[in-house]
DNA sequence: CGGGTTTGACCGGCGC
DNA sequence: GCGCCGGTCAAACCCG
């Protein structure tokens, strides 16, 4: 299961003025990047990680020999559940007899487990913009939490990426976003008149860049896709966000070798140190 | 009218 | 076998 939830980030933007729509508001910018203390919810995701560990893992640089990335003594139950639910996933069956479809699927061991990628963001807005378009397909109450969990699917046809969004019940200001799967397409051309989030980077408009949650998420996602998966190429070399956008990003402390590599890959993710 | 959201029902896997 | 649980479906609804 540690493979499913391999990356958790904690993103804490500023909040000056907050409105109610994911786009305009969280007019925040990234101020700090750190791992969240293991909460009960997240226990099965990560445990006692440090910034460096987290980031290293995030970039797929975790030395395979060192600490187990995501281990929690008591997560056996959870992990089973996670696995189990994985197996329930996926069925776009539009046919009338759902049961049959599911039965078939079941028989066909259609249990591919998509990689997951989760991070936490301090935001008043639940649904952080990442450049993609999502359709909500469900909402469930979260056990032991007053906050519901929402389920979204990428609206692009043939793209089965999903994401879950829920608010941490321990820190209601924190939103936990879990992506599942890989987009097999580029970011939709327009999003509120802008190029949304992640990829066609050089096109980002200043206004969008200032949406801290957006660009940060975008970059994390991009990072994840680039480092952990080689199936998709979004033109990494030229993906350079305006440096201003992330100047306050907490600079990760990585070994020079790793840091240099990452800097090459995502320059904007590692803003130059300017005191 | 098309696309998104809401929400109760349903499903399959566990654990007891 | 039953109940719980997380996840999904899909009809009804909403909205631009």
PDB file of C-alpha atoms (C1' of nucleotides) in Angstrom:
ATOM      1  CA  UNK A   1       0.000   0.000   0.000  1.00  0.00           C
ATOM      2  CA  UNK A   2       2.871   2.240   0.525  1.00  0.00           C
ATOM      3  CA  UNK A   3       3.079   2.272  -3.187  1.00  0.00           C
ATOM      4  CA  UNK A   4      -0.350   3.596  -3.574  1.00  0.00           C
ATOM      5  CA  UNK A   5       0.182   6.544  -1.385  1.00  0.00           C
ATOM      6  CA  UNK A   6       3.716   7.234  -2.096  1.00  0.00           C
ATOM      7  CA  UNK A   7       3.734  10.936  -1.820  1.00  0.00           C
ATOM      8  CA  UNK A   8       2.186  13.276   0.584  1.00  0.00           C
ATOM      9  CA  UNK A   9       2.946  16.898   0.602  1.00  0.00           C
ATOM     10  CA  UNK A  10       1.900  19.640   2.775  1.00  0.00           C
ATOM     11  CA  UNK A  11       1.215  22.870   1.182  1.00  0.00           C
ATOM     12  CA  UNK A  12       0.518  25.928   3.174  1.00  0.00           C
ATOM     13  CA  UNK A  13      -0.329  28.986   1.228  1.00  0.00           C
ATOM     14  CA  UNK A  14      -1.274  32.346   2.484  1.00  0.00           C
ATOM     15  CA  UNK A  15      -4.748  33.551   2.757  1.00  0.00           C
ATOM     16  CA  UNK A  16      -5.337  37.144   2.388  1.00  0.00           C
ATOM     17  CA  UNK A  17      -8.709  37.420   0.939  1.00  0.00           C
ATOM     18  CA  UNK A  18     -10.779  34.401   0.614  1.00  0.00           C
ATOM     19  CA  UNK A  19     -13.799  34.009  -1.494  1.00  0.00           C
ATOM     20  CA  UNK A  20     -15.692  30.970  -2.266  1.00  0.00           C
ATOM     21  CA  UNK A  21     -14.695  29.699  -5.615  1.00  0.00           C
ATOM     22  CA  UNK A  22     -11.701  27.612  -6.198  1.00  0.00           C
ATOM     23  CA  UNK A  23     -10.400  29.752  -8.919  1.00  0.00           C
ATOM     24  CA  UNK A  24     -10.210  33.311  -7.858  1.00  0.00           C
ATOM     25  CA  UNK A  25      -9.777  33.035  -4.228  1.00  0.00           C
ATOM     26  CA  UNK A  26      -7.149  31.203  -2.454  1.00  0.00           C
ATOM     27  CA  UNK A  27      -5.303  34.095  -3.779  1.00  0.00           C
ATOM     28  CA  UNK A  28      -2.541  32.687  -1.942  1.00  0.00           C
ATOM     29  CA  UNK A  29       0.934  31.945  -2.656  1.00  0.00           C
ATOM     30  CA  UNK A  30       3.011  29.223  -1.470  1.00  0.00           C
ATOM     31  CA  UNK A  31       4.715  30.104   1.645  1.00  0.00           C
ATOM     32  CA  UNK A  32       5.860  26.979   3.164  1.00  0.00           C
ATOM     33  CA  UNK A  33       6.346  23.414   2.281  1.00  0.00           C
ATOM     34  CA  UNK A  34       6.599  20.843   4.933  1.00  0.00           C
ATOM     35  CA  UNK A  35       5.384  17.525   5.873  1.00  0.00           C
ATOM     36  CA  UNK A  36       2.398  17.379   8.002  1.00  0.00           C
ATOM     37  CA  UNK A  37       2.606  15.671  11.257  1.00  0.00           C
ATOM     38  CA  UNK A  38       1.143  12.282  10.965  1.00  0.00           C
ATOM     39  CA  UNK A  39      -2.480  12.589  11.722  1.00  0.00           C
ATOM     40  CA  UNK A  40      -4.660   9.722  12.448  1.00  0.00           C
ATOM     41  CA  UNK A  41      -6.013   9.935   9.010  1.00  0.00           C
ATOM     42  CA  UNK A  42      -2.671  10.010   7.406  1.00  0.00           C
ATOM     43  CA  UNK A  43      -1.024   7.452   9.518  1.00  0.00           C
ATOM     44  CA  UNK A  44      -1.236   4.914   6.841  1.00  0.00           C
ATOM     45  CA  UNK A  45       0.206   7.259   4.337  1.00  0.00           C
ATOM     46  CA  UNK A  46       3.268   8.434   6.021  1.00  0.00           C
ATOM     47  CA  UNK A  47       4.760   8.264   9.371  1.00  0.00           C
ATOM     48  CA  UNK A  48       7.205  10.577  10.909  1.00  0.00           C
ATOM     49  CA  UNK A  49       8.665  11.848   7.724  1.00  0.00           C
ATOM     50  CA  UNK A  50      10.768  14.893   7.389  1.00  0.00           C
ATOM     51  CA  UNK A  51      10.787  17.463   4.733  1.00  0.00           C
ATOM     52  CA  UNK A  52      13.666  15.902   3.042  1.00  0.00           C
ATOM     53  CA  UNK A  53      12.311  12.460   3.145  1.00  0.00           C
ATOM     54  CA  UNK A  54       9.044  13.571   1.821  1.00  0.00           C
ATOM     55  CA  UNK A  55      10.479  15.498  -0.994  1.00  0.00           C
ATOM     56  CA  UNK A  56      12.898  12.845  -1.881  1.00  0.00           C
ATOM     57  CA  UNK A  57      10.142  10.361  -2.060  1.00  0.00           C
ATOM     58  CA  UNK A  58       8.073  12.734  -3.984  1.00  0.00           C
ATOM     59  CA  UNK A  59      10.718  12.958  -6.576  1.00  0.00           C
ATOM     60  CA  UNK A  60      11.204   9.294  -6.702  1.00  0.00           C
ATOM     61  CA  UNK A  61      14.608   9.611  -5.205  1.00  0.00           C
ATOM     62  CA  UNK A  62      14.140   7.693  -2.096  1.00  0.00           C
ATOM     63  CA  UNK A  63      17.014   5.361  -1.704  1.00  0.00           C
ATOM     64  CA  UNK A  64      15.458   2.011  -1.922  1.00  0.00           C
ATOM     65  CA  UNK A  65      17.482   0.843   0.961  1.00  0.00           C
ATOM     66  CA  UNK A  66      16.639   3.419   3.500  1.00  0.00           C
ATOM     67  CA  UNK A  67      13.596   3.818   5.570  1.00  0.00           C
ATOM     68  CA  UNK A  68      10.393   2.324   4.378  1.00  0.00           C
ATOM     69  CA  UNK A  69       8.574   5.238   2.940  1.00  0.00           C
ATOM     70  CA  UNK A  70       5.174   4.666   4.266  1.00  0.00           C
ATOM     71  CA  UNK A  71       4.900   2.319   7.081  1.00  0.00           C
ATOM     72  CA  UNK A  72       2.746   2.316  10.024  1.00  0.00           C
ATOM     73  CA  UNK A  73       2.581  -0.469  12.427  1.00  0.00           C
ATOM     74  CA  UNK A  74      -1.129  -0.542  12.525  1.00  0.00           C
ATOM     75  CA  UNK A  75      -1.955   0.031   8.959  1.00  0.00           C
ATOM     76  CA  UNK A  76      -2.544  -3.501   7.976  1.00  0.00           C
ATOM     77  CA  UNK A  77      -6.204  -3.043   8.241  1.00  0.00           C
ATOM     78  CA  UNK A  78      -6.160   0.156   6.391  1.00  0.00           C
ATOM     79  CA  UNK A  79      -3.994  -1.140   3.674  1.00  0.00           C
ATOM     80  CA  UNK A  80      -6.238  -4.031   3.144  1.00  0.00           C
ATOM     81  CA  UNK A  81      -9.108  -1.735   2.868  1.00  0.00           C
ATOM     82  CA  UNK A  82      -7.286   0.403   0.452  1.00  0.00           C
ATOM     83  CA  UNK A  83      -6.398  -2.518  -1.661  1.00  0.00           C
ATOM     84  CA  UNK A  84      -9.838  -3.760  -1.456  1.00  0.00           C
ATOM     85  CA  UNK A  85     -11.381  -0.624  -2.578  1.00  0.00           C
ATOM     86  CA  UNK A  86      -8.959  -0.542  -5.401  1.00  0.00           C
ATOM     87  CA  UNK A  87     -10.437  -3.699  -6.572  1.00  0.00           C
ATOM     88  CA  UNK A  88     -13.848  -2.257  -6.556  1.00  0.00           C
ATOM     89  CA  UNK A  89     -12.805   0.550  -8.732  1.00  0.00           C
ATOM     90  CA  UNK A  90     -13.455   1.258 -12.262  1.00  0.00           C
ATOM     91  CA  UNK A  91     -16.523   0.497 -14.101  1.00  0.00           C
ATOM     92  CA  UNK A  92     -17.844   2.956 -16.488  1.00  0.00           C
ATOM     93  CA  UNK A  93     -20.463   0.540 -17.453  1.00  0.00           C
ATOM     94  CA  UNK A  94     -23.285   2.431 -18.954  1.00  0.00           C
ATOM     95  CA  UNK A  95     -25.288  -0.649 -19.559  1.00  0.00           C
ATOM     96  CA  UNK A  96     -28.480  -1.317 -17.830  1.00  0.00           C
ATOM     97  CA  UNK A  97     -27.542  -4.299 -15.806  1.00  0.00           C
ATOM     98  CA  UNK A  98     -24.871  -3.053 -13.574  1.00  0.00           C
ATOM     99  CA  UNK A  99     -24.700  -6.253 -11.742  1.00  0.00           C
ATOM    100  CA  UNK A 100     -23.723  -8.245 -14.743  1.00  0.00           C
ATOM    101  CA  UNK A 101     -21.075  -5.813 -15.674  1.00  0.00           C
ATOM    102  CA  UNK A 102     -19.588  -5.875 -12.263  1.00  0.00           C
ATOM    103  CA  UNK A 103     -19.716  -9.576 -12.095  1.00  0.00           C
ATOM    104  CA  UNK A 104     -17.840  -9.765 -15.316  1.00  0.00           C
ATOM    105  CA  UNK A 105     -15.303  -7.269 -14.268  1.00  0.00           C
ATOM    106  CA  UNK A 106     -14.781  -9.166 -11.152  1.00  0.00           C
ATOM    107  CA  UNK A 107     -14.126 -12.304 -13.057  1.00  0.00           C
ATOM    108  CA  UNK A 108     -11.800 -10.605 -15.425  1.00  0.00           C
ATOM    109  CA  UNK A 109      -9.548  -9.476 -12.651  1.00  0.00           C
ATOM    110  CA  UNK A 110      -9.798  -5.987 -13.827  1.00  0.00           C
ATOM    111  CA  UNK A 111      -7.942  -4.872 -10.815  1.00  0.00           C
ATOM    112  CA  UNK A 112      -5.303  -2.574 -12.006  1.00  0.00           C
ATOM    113  CA  UNK A 113      -4.141  -0.339  -9.289  1.00  0.00           C
ATOM    114  CA  UNK A 114      -3.412   3.124 -10.359  1.00  0.00           C
ATOM    115  CA  UNK A 115      -0.665   4.983  -8.659  1.00  0.00           C
ATOM    116  CA  UNK A 116      -1.844   7.456  -6.156  1.00  0.00           C
ATOM    117  CA  UNK A 117      -0.471  10.724  -5.248  1.00  0.00           C
ATOM    118  CA  UNK A 118      -1.714  12.729  -2.347  1.00  0.00           C
ATOM    119  CA  UNK A 119      -0.886  15.971  -0.781  1.00  0.00           C
ATOM    120  CA  UNK A 120      -2.281  18.294   1.770  1.00  0.00           C
ATOM    121  CA  UNK A 121      -2.972  21.897   1.236  1.00  0.00           C
ATOM    122  CA  UNK A 122      -3.917  24.631   3.553  1.00  0.00           C
ATOM    123  CA  UNK A 123      -6.828  26.148   1.840  1.00  0.00           C
ATOM    124  CA  UNK A 124     -10.291  27.329   2.444  1.00  0.00           C
ATOM    125  CA  UNK A 125     -11.232  25.900  -0.848  1.00  0.00           C
ATOM    126  CA  UNK A 126     -11.817  22.232  -1.156  1.00  0.00           C
ATOM    127  CA  UNK A 127     -11.354  21.813  -4.820  1.00  0.00           C
ATOM    128  CA  UNK A 128      -8.034  23.215  -5.778  1.00  0.00           C
ATOM    129  CA  UNK A 129      -7.541  24.016  -9.348  1.00  0.00           C
ATOM    130  CA  UNK A 130      -4.933  22.016 -11.096  1.00  0.00           C
ATOM    131  CA  UNK A 131      -5.718  22.805 -14.655  1.00  0.00           C
ATOM    132  CA  UNK A 132      -7.868  19.811 -15.335  1.00  0.00           C
ATOM    133  CA  UNK A 133     -11.565  19.612 -15.391  1.00  0.00           C
ATOM    134  CA  UNK A 134     -13.265  17.367 -12.918  1.00  0.00           C
ATOM    135  CA  UNK A 135     -16.712  16.022 -12.566  1.00  0.00           C
ATOM    136  CA  UNK A 136     -17.924  15.143  -9.161  1.00  0.00           C
ATOM    137  CA  UNK A 137     -19.397  11.706  -9.040  1.00  0.00           C
ATOM    138  CA  UNK A 138     -19.860  11.082  -5.420  1.00  0.00           C
ATOM    139  CA  UNK A 139     -19.601  12.236  -1.907  1.00  0.00           C
ATOM    140  CA  UNK A 140     -19.364  10.243   1.224  1.00  0.00           C
ATOM    141  CA  UNK A 141     -19.219  10.983   4.833  1.00  0.00           C
ATOM    142  CA  UNK A 142     -15.857  10.239   6.266  1.00  0.00           C
ATOM    143  CA  UNK A 143     -15.803   8.133   9.299  1.00  0.00           C
ATOM    144  CA  UNK A 144     -14.774  10.012  12.399  1.00  0.00           C
ATOM    145  CA  UNK A 145     -14.794  13.219  10.518  1.00  0.00           C
ATOM    146  CA  UNK A 146     -17.416  15.895  10.171  1.00  0.00           C
ATOM    147  CA  UNK A 147     -16.185  16.634   6.718  1.00  0.00           C
ATOM    148  CA  UNK A 148     -17.309  14.692   3.702  1.00  0.00           C
ATOM    149  CA  UNK A 149     -15.072  13.269   1.053  1.00  0.00           C
ATOM    150  CA  UNK A 150     -15.763  14.154  -2.515  1.00  0.00           C
ATOM    151  CA  UNK A 151     -14.966  12.029  -5.504  1.00  0.00           C
ATOM    152  CA  UNK A 152     -14.052  13.520  -8.815  1.00  0.00           C
ATOM    153  CA  UNK A 153     -13.258  12.126 -12.191  1.00  0.00           C
ATOM    154  CA  UNK A 154     -11.436  13.808 -14.985  1.00  0.00           C
ATOM    155  CA  UNK A 155     -14.002  14.900 -17.510  1.00  0.00           C
ATOM    156  CA  UNK A 156     -11.799  14.179 -20.451  1.00  0.00           C
ATOM    157  CA  UNK A 157     -12.946  11.159 -22.306  1.00  0.00           C
ATOM    158  CA  UNK A 158     -10.801   8.091 -22.023  1.00  0.00           C
ATOM    159  CA  UNK A 159      -9.045   9.605 -19.102  1.00  0.00           C
ATOM    160  CA  UNK A 160      -9.805   7.723 -15.957  1.00  0.00           C
ATOM    161  CA  UNK A 161      -7.947   9.842 -13.509  1.00  0.00           C
ATOM    162  CA  UNK A 162      -9.761  10.362 -10.290  1.00  0.00           C
ATOM    163  CA  UNK A 163      -9.237  12.460  -7.330  1.00  0.00           C
ATOM    164  CA  UNK A 164     -10.564  12.545  -3.855  1.00  0.00           C
ATOM    165  CA  UNK A 165     -10.845  15.650  -1.839  1.00  0.00           C
ATOM    166  CA  UNK A 166     -11.504  15.852   1.795  1.00  0.00           C
ATOM    167  CA  UNK A 167     -10.799  18.165   4.613  1.00  0.00           C
ATOM    168  CA  UNK A 168      -8.679  17.066   7.471  1.00  0.00           C
ATOM    169  CA  UNK A 169     -10.786  16.777  10.526  1.00  0.00           C
ATOM    170  CA  UNK A 170      -7.811  17.469  12.698  1.00  0.00           C
ATOM    171  CA  UNK A 171      -6.913  20.579  10.897  1.00  0.00           C
ATOM    172  CA  UNK A 172      -9.981  21.845   9.115  1.00  0.00           C
ATOM    173  CA  UNK A 173      -7.915  24.350   7.267  1.00  0.00           C
ATOM    174  CA  UNK A 174      -6.154  21.544   5.512  1.00  0.00           C
ATOM    175  CA  UNK A 175      -7.447  19.878   2.417  1.00  0.00           C
ATOM    176  CA  UNK A 176      -6.278  16.430   1.497  1.00  0.00           C
ATOM    177  CA  UNK A 177      -6.259  15.796  -2.194  1.00  0.00           C
ATOM    178  CA  UNK A 178      -5.544  12.385  -3.570  1.00  0.00           C
ATOM    179  CA  UNK A 179      -4.979  11.854  -7.231  1.00  0.00           C
ATOM    180  CA  UNK A 180      -5.269   8.459  -8.716  1.00  0.00           C
ATOM    181  CA  UNK A 181      -4.021   7.515 -12.099  1.00  0.00           C
ATOM    182  CA  UNK A 182      -2.339   9.358 -14.857  1.00  0.00           C
ATOM    183  CA  UNK A 183      -3.800  11.817 -17.248  1.00  0.00           C
ATOM    184  CA  UNK A 184      -3.362  10.584 -20.748  1.00  0.00           C
ATOM    185  CA  UNK A 185      -3.889  13.981 -22.218  1.00  0.00           C
ATOM    186  CA  UNK A 186      -2.772  17.492 -21.830  1.00  0.00           C
ATOM    187  CA  UNK A 187      -4.463  20.085 -19.774  1.00  0.00           C
ATOM    188  CA  UNK A 188      -7.691  21.276 -21.268  1.00  0.00           C
ATOM    189  CA  UNK A 189      -7.043  24.274 -23.391  1.00  0.00           C
ATOM    190  CA  UNK A 190      -8.870  26.806 -21.361  1.00  0.00           C
ATOM    191  CA  UNK A 191      -9.972  27.204 -17.878  1.00  0.00           C
ATOM    192  CA  UNK A 192     -11.794  30.326 -17.084  1.00  0.00           C
ATOM    193  CA  UNK A 193     -10.053  31.894 -19.968  1.00  0.00           C
ATOM    194  CA  UNK A 194      -6.665  30.839 -18.821  1.00  0.00           C
ATOM    195  CA  UNK A 195      -4.438  27.983 -19.395  1.00  0.00           C
ATOM    196  CA  UNK A 196      -4.942  26.006 -16.313  1.00  0.00           C
ATOM    197  CA  UNK A 197      -2.360  24.646 -14.068  1.00  0.00           C
ATOM    198  CA  UNK A 198       0.177  22.244 -14.941  1.00  0.00           C
ATOM    199  CA  UNK A 199       1.667  21.889 -18.238  1.00  0.00           C
ATOM    200  CA  UNK A 200       1.572  24.298 -21.046  1.00  0.00           C
ATOM    201  CA  UNK A 201       3.541  26.264 -18.654  1.00  0.00           C
ATOM    202  CA  UNK A 202       4.993  29.131 -20.413  1.00  0.00           C
ATOM    203  CA  UNK A 203       1.485  30.160 -21.153  1.00  0.00           C
ATOM    204  CA  UNK A 204       0.498  30.786 -17.615  1.00  0.00           C
ATOM    205  CA  UNK A 205      -0.872  34.177 -17.058  1.00  0.00           C
ATOM    206  CA  UNK A 206       0.168  36.181 -14.083  1.00  0.00           C
ATOM    207  CA  UNK A 207      -3.250  35.992 -12.598  1.00  0.00           C
ATOM    208  CA  UNK A 208      -3.200  32.311 -12.647  1.00  0.00           C
ATOM    209  CA  UNK A 209       0.262  32.149 -11.340  1.00  0.00           C
ATOM    210  CA  UNK A 210      -0.816  33.995  -8.315  1.00  0.00           C
ATOM    211  CA  UNK A 211      -3.252  31.364  -7.453  1.00  0.00           C
ATOM    212  CA  UNK A 212      -0.921  29.705  -5.143  1.00  0.00           C
ATOM    213  CA  UNK A 213      -2.830  26.552  -4.719  1.00  0.00           C
ATOM    214  CA  UNK A 214      -3.116  26.112  -8.372  1.00  0.00           C
ATOM    215  CA  UNK A 215       0.389  26.405  -9.451  1.00  0.00           C
ATOM    216  CA  UNK A 216       1.748  24.581  -6.552  1.00  0.00           C
ATOM    217  CA  UNK A 217      -0.515  21.684  -7.090  1.00  0.00           C
ATOM    218  CA  UNK A 218       0.237  21.833 -10.684  1.00  0.00           C
ATOM    219  CA  UNK A 219       3.884  21.617 -10.092  1.00  0.00           C
ATOM    220  CA  UNK A 220       3.619  18.824  -7.664  1.00  0.00           C
ATOM    221  CA  UNK A 221       1.584  16.903 -10.081  1.00  0.00           C
ATOM    222  CA  UNK A 222       3.898  17.599 -12.853  1.00  0.00           C
ATOM    223  CA  UNK A 223       6.784  16.618 -10.760  1.00  0.00           C
ATOM    224  CA  UNK A 224       5.170  13.437  -9.858  1.00  0.00           C
ATOM    225  CA  UNK A 225       4.354  12.579 -13.383  1.00  0.00           C
ATOM    226  CA  UNK A 226       7.769  13.391 -14.609  1.00  0.00           C
ATOM    227  CA  UNK A 227       9.740  11.672 -11.989  1.00  0.00           C
ATOM    228  CA  UNK A 228       7.728   8.622 -11.345  1.00  0.00           C
ATOM    229  CA  UNK A 229       6.239   7.956 -14.674  1.00  0.00           C
ATOM    230  CA  UNK A 230       7.791   8.174 -18.017  1.00  0.00           C
ATOM    231  CA  UNK A 231       4.728   7.608 -20.023  1.00  0.00           C
ATOM    232  CA  UNK A 232       3.794  11.172 -20.404  1.00  0.00           C
ATOM    233  CA  UNK A 233       5.849  13.967 -21.607  1.00  0.00           C
ATOM    234  CA  UNK A 234       4.716  17.447 -21.064  1.00  0.00           C
ATOM    235  CA  UNK A 235       7.733  19.166 -22.334  1.00  0.00           C
ATOM    236  CA  UNK A 236       9.494  19.358 -19.089  1.00  0.00           C
ATOM    237  CA  UNK A 237      12.533  21.198 -20.181  1.00  0.00           C
ATOM    238  CA  UNK A 238      10.626  24.305 -20.895  1.00  0.00           C
ATOM    239  CA  UNK A 239       8.284  24.123 -18.038  1.00  0.00           C
ATOM    240  CA  UNK A 240       9.394  27.117 -16.187  1.00  0.00           C
ATOM    241  CA  UNK A 241       6.993  29.070 -14.154  1.00  0.00           C
ATOM    242  CA  UNK A 242       7.707  32.590 -13.384  1.00  0.00           C
ATOM    243  CA  UNK A 243      10.130  32.528 -10.617  1.00  0.00           C
ATOM    244  CA  UNK A 244       8.246  35.078  -8.627  1.00  0.00           C
ATOM    245  CA  UNK A 245       5.483  32.703  -8.250  1.00  0.00           C
ATOM    246  CA  UNK A 246       7.291  30.448  -5.939  1.00  0.00           C
ATOM    247  CA  UNK A 247       9.969  32.478  -4.422  1.00  0.00           C
ATOM    248  CA  UNK A 248       8.668  31.852  -0.995  1.00  0.00           C
ATOM    249  CA  UNK A 249       8.551  28.194  -1.401  1.00  0.00           C
ATOM    250  CA  UNK A 250      10.399  26.544   1.339  1.00  0.00           C
ATOM    251  CA  UNK A 251      13.517  25.299  -0.185  1.00  0.00           C
ATOM    252  CA  UNK A 252      13.945  21.633   0.265  1.00  0.00           C
ATOM    253  CA  UNK A 253      17.151  20.345   1.598  1.00  0.00           C
ATOM    254  CA  UNK A 254      18.308  17.627  -0.627  1.00  0.00           C
ATOM    255  CA  UNK A 255      21.690  16.226  -1.299  1.00  0.00           C
ATOM    256  CA  UNK A 256      23.450  18.215  -3.928  1.00  0.00           C
ATOM    257  CA  UNK A 257      23.215  15.488  -6.425  1.00  0.00           C
ATOM    258  CA  UNK A 258      19.515  15.100  -6.090  1.00  0.00           C
ATOM    259  CA  UNK A 259      18.890  18.719  -5.767  1.00  0.00           C
ATOM    260  CA  UNK A 260      20.765  19.506  -8.891  1.00  0.00           C
ATOM    261  CA  UNK A 261      18.934  16.936 -10.834  1.00  0.00           C
ATOM    262  CA  UNK A 262      15.614  18.142  -9.682  1.00  0.00           C
ATOM    263  CA  UNK A 263      16.546  21.667 -10.320  1.00  0.00           C
ATOM    264  CA  UNK A 264      17.200  20.757 -13.851  1.00  0.00           C
ATOM    265  CA  UNK A 265      13.920  19.067 -14.177  1.00  0.00           C
ATOM    266  CA  UNK A 266      11.711  21.561 -12.452  1.00  0.00           C
ATOM    267  CA  UNK A 267      13.624  24.739 -12.059  1.00  0.00           C
ATOM    268  CA  UNK A 268      10.740  26.638 -10.674  1.00  0.00           C
ATOM    269  CA  UNK A 269      10.182  24.165  -7.980  1.00  0.00           C
ATOM    270  CA  UNK A 270      13.492  25.028  -6.505  1.00  0.00           C
ATOM    271  CA  UNK A 271      13.642  28.746  -6.434  1.00  0.00           C
ATOM    272  CA  UNK A 272      17.019  30.220  -6.106  1.00  0.00           C
ATOM    273  CA  UNK A 273      17.891  31.304  -2.709  1.00  0.00           C
ATOM    274  CA  UNK A 274      17.586  34.987  -2.539  1.00  0.00           C
ATOM    275  CA  UNK A 275      17.622  36.440   0.912  1.00  0.00           C
TER     276      UNK A 275
ATOM    277  C1'  DC B   1     -30.249  21.919 -23.657  1.00  0.00           C
ATOM    278  C1'  DG B   2     -25.852  20.323 -22.273  1.00  0.00           C
ATOM    279  C1'  DG B   3     -22.909  19.746 -18.596  1.00  0.00           C
ATOM    280  C1'  DG B   4     -22.124  19.621 -13.737  1.00  0.00           C
ATOM    281  C1'  DT B   5     -23.792  18.538  -8.883  1.00  0.00           C
ATOM    282  C1'  DT B   6     -26.496  16.184  -5.367  1.00  0.00           C
ATOM    283  C1'  DT B   7     -27.701  12.299  -3.012  1.00  0.00           C
ATOM    284  C1'  DG B   8     -29.643   7.893  -1.900  1.00  0.00           C
ATOM    285  C1'  DA B   9     -29.016   3.287  -3.496  1.00  0.00           C
ATOM    286  C1'  DC B  10     -26.034  -0.116  -4.582  1.00  0.00           C
ATOM    287  C1'  DC B  11     -21.773  -3.015  -4.787  1.00  0.00           C
ATOM    288  C1'  DG B  12     -17.955  -5.910  -3.236  1.00  0.00           C
ATOM    289  C1'  DG B  13     -14.640  -6.944   0.319  1.00  0.00           C
ATOM    290  C1'  DC B  14     -13.758  -7.670   5.020  1.00  0.00           C
ATOM    291  C1'  DG B  15     -14.189  -8.690   9.869  1.00  0.00           C
ATOM    292  C1'  DC B  16     -16.744 -10.642  13.341  1.00  0.00           C
TER     293       DC B  16
ATOM    294  C1'  DG C   1     -24.363 -14.638   7.211  1.00  0.00           C
ATOM    295  C1'  DC C   2     -24.603 -10.063   8.546  1.00  0.00           C
ATOM    296  C1'  DG C   3     -23.180  -5.522   9.050  1.00  0.00           C
ATOM    297  C1'  DC C   4     -19.820  -2.096   8.137  1.00  0.00           C
ATOM    298  C1'  DC C   5     -17.248   0.566   4.991  1.00  0.00           C
ATOM    299  C1'  DG C   6     -15.271   2.940   1.035  1.00  0.00           C
ATOM    300  C1'  DG C   7     -16.278   3.672  -3.485  1.00  0.00           C
ATOM    301  C1'  DT C   8     -19.432   4.145  -7.446  1.00  0.00           C
ATOM    302  C1'  DC C   9     -23.721   4.691  -9.983  1.00  0.00           C
ATOM    303  C1'  DA C  10     -27.356   7.233 -11.810  1.00  0.00           C
ATOM    304  C1'  DA C  11     -31.735   9.685 -11.523  1.00  0.00           C
ATOM    305  C1'  DA C  12     -33.095  14.003 -10.307  1.00  0.00           C
ATOM    306  C1'  DC C  13     -31.900  18.380 -10.036  1.00  0.00           C
ATOM    307  C1'  DC C  14     -29.508  22.769 -10.989  1.00  0.00           C
ATOM    308  C1'  DC C  15     -27.506  26.309 -13.780  1.00  0.00           C
ATOM    309  C1'  DG C  16     -25.653  29.132 -17.468  1.00  0.00           C
TER     310       DG C  16
END
